């Protein structure tokens, strides 16, 4: 199992932007007071998905958008807490 914590801002962002995504919702359902506990396979799939999404949201000028920065902050926070 992998445990990590996200800020309220990060959680709210995921709930709003990815309300229809089953993987994101699976992770969010494990929340207990901003803390999450998920199995390793789910963590790997979630991190890969977040990475792909952060690239998808890069602007036309190849500059990071607010969504890209938020996704990267979520990815980085989880990475540092679980490695």
XYZ file of N, CA and C in Angstrom, residues 20-57:
114
model
N -15.633 12.521 -13.856
C -16.082 11.370 -14.637
C -14.999 10.326 -14.875
N -13.842 10.497 -14.260
C -12.743 9.557 -14.497
C -12.730 8.476 -13.416
N -12.924 7.208 -13.788
C -12.993 6.137 -12.798
C -11.716 5.970 -11.970
N -10.553 6.126 -12.579
C -9.296 5.968 -11.852
C -9.141 7.060 -10.797
N -9.367 8.298 -11.179
C -9.260 9.412 -10.232
C -10.278 9.235 -9.111
N -11.489 8.857 -9.465
C -12.520 8.674 -8.448
C -12.176 7.522 -7.501
N -11.548 6.474 -8.022
C -11.121 5.362 -7.170
C -10.122 5.855 -6.126
N -9.177 6.679 -6.545
C -8.195 7.235 -5.608
C -8.890 8.146 -4.604
N -9.774 9.012 -5.090
C -10.443 9.970 -4.199
C -11.320 9.283 -3.154
N -11.872 8.128 -3.469
C -12.720 7.436 -2.493
C -11.918 6.885 -1.320
N -10.609 6.812 -1.456
C -9.784 6.328 -0.346
C -9.404 7.443 0.628
N -9.919 8.658 0.393
C -9.548 9.805 1.236
C -10.037 9.636 2.671
N -9.162 9.959 3.585
C -9.490 10.016 5.001
C -8.773 11.235 5.570
N -9.499 12.357 5.659
C -8.929 13.593 6.189
C -7.693 14.038 5.413
N -7.834 14.112 4.075
C -6.791 14.542 3.132
C -5.685 13.504 2.958
N -5.816 12.365 3.576
C -4.830 11.297 3.435
C -5.425 10.178 2.576
N -4.563 9.542 1.807
C -4.988 8.505 0.884
C -4.137 7.269 1.093
N -4.737 6.103 0.882
C -4.005 4.842 0.937
C -4.501 3.980 -0.212
N -3.606 3.715 -1.157
C -3.965 2.939 -2.340
C -2.909 1.873 -2.598
N -3.297 0.835 -3.331
C -2.333 -0.220 -3.647
C -1.322 0.289 -4.679
N -0.246 -0.421 -4.800
C 0.866 -0.001 -5.657
C 0.427 0.115 -7.118
N -0.345 -0.844 -7.618
C -0.769 -0.802 -9.020
C -1.637 0.420 -9.295
N -2.531 0.736 -8.368
C -3.374 1.921 -8.527
C -2.529 3.181 -8.504
N -1.529 3.209 -7.632
C -0.643 4.381 -7.555
C 0.098 4.570 -8.875
N 0.631 3.496 -9.427
C 1.376 3.591 -10.686
C 0.453 4.069 -11.812
N -0.743 3.492 -11.909
C -1.692 3.897 -12.949
C -2.095 5.357 -12.778
N -2.323 5.769 -11.547
C -2.729 7.141 -11.265
C -1.606 8.114 -11.617
N -0.382 7.796 -11.231
C 0.751 8.670 -11.529
C 0.969 8.773 -13.035
N 0.861 7.666 -13.749
C 0.989 7.701 -15.211
C -0.103 8.559 -15.826
N -1.320 8.425 -15.323
C -2.435 9.199 -15.846
C -2.224 10.693 -15.594
N -1.811 11.043 -14.396
C -1.563 12.452 -14.049
C -0.454 13.021 -14.937
N 0.585 12.246 -15.171
C 1.682 12.683 -16.042
C 1.177 12.953 -17.459
N 0.400 12.028 -17.997
C -0.153 12.210 -19.346
C -1.062 13.432 -19.414
N -1.881 13.626 -18.398
C -2.796 14.761 -18.379
C -2.040 16.086 -18.281
N -0.960 16.117 -17.524
C -0.202 17.369 -17.408
C 0.380 17.780 -18.754
N 0.797 16.808 -19.555
C 1.290 17.100 -20.905
C 0.137 17.566 -21.795
N -1.012 16.916 -21.660
C -2.185 17.278 -22.463
C -2.594 18.737 -22.252
N -2.470 19.245 -21.039
C -2.925 20.610 -20.718
C -1.893 21.690 -21.009
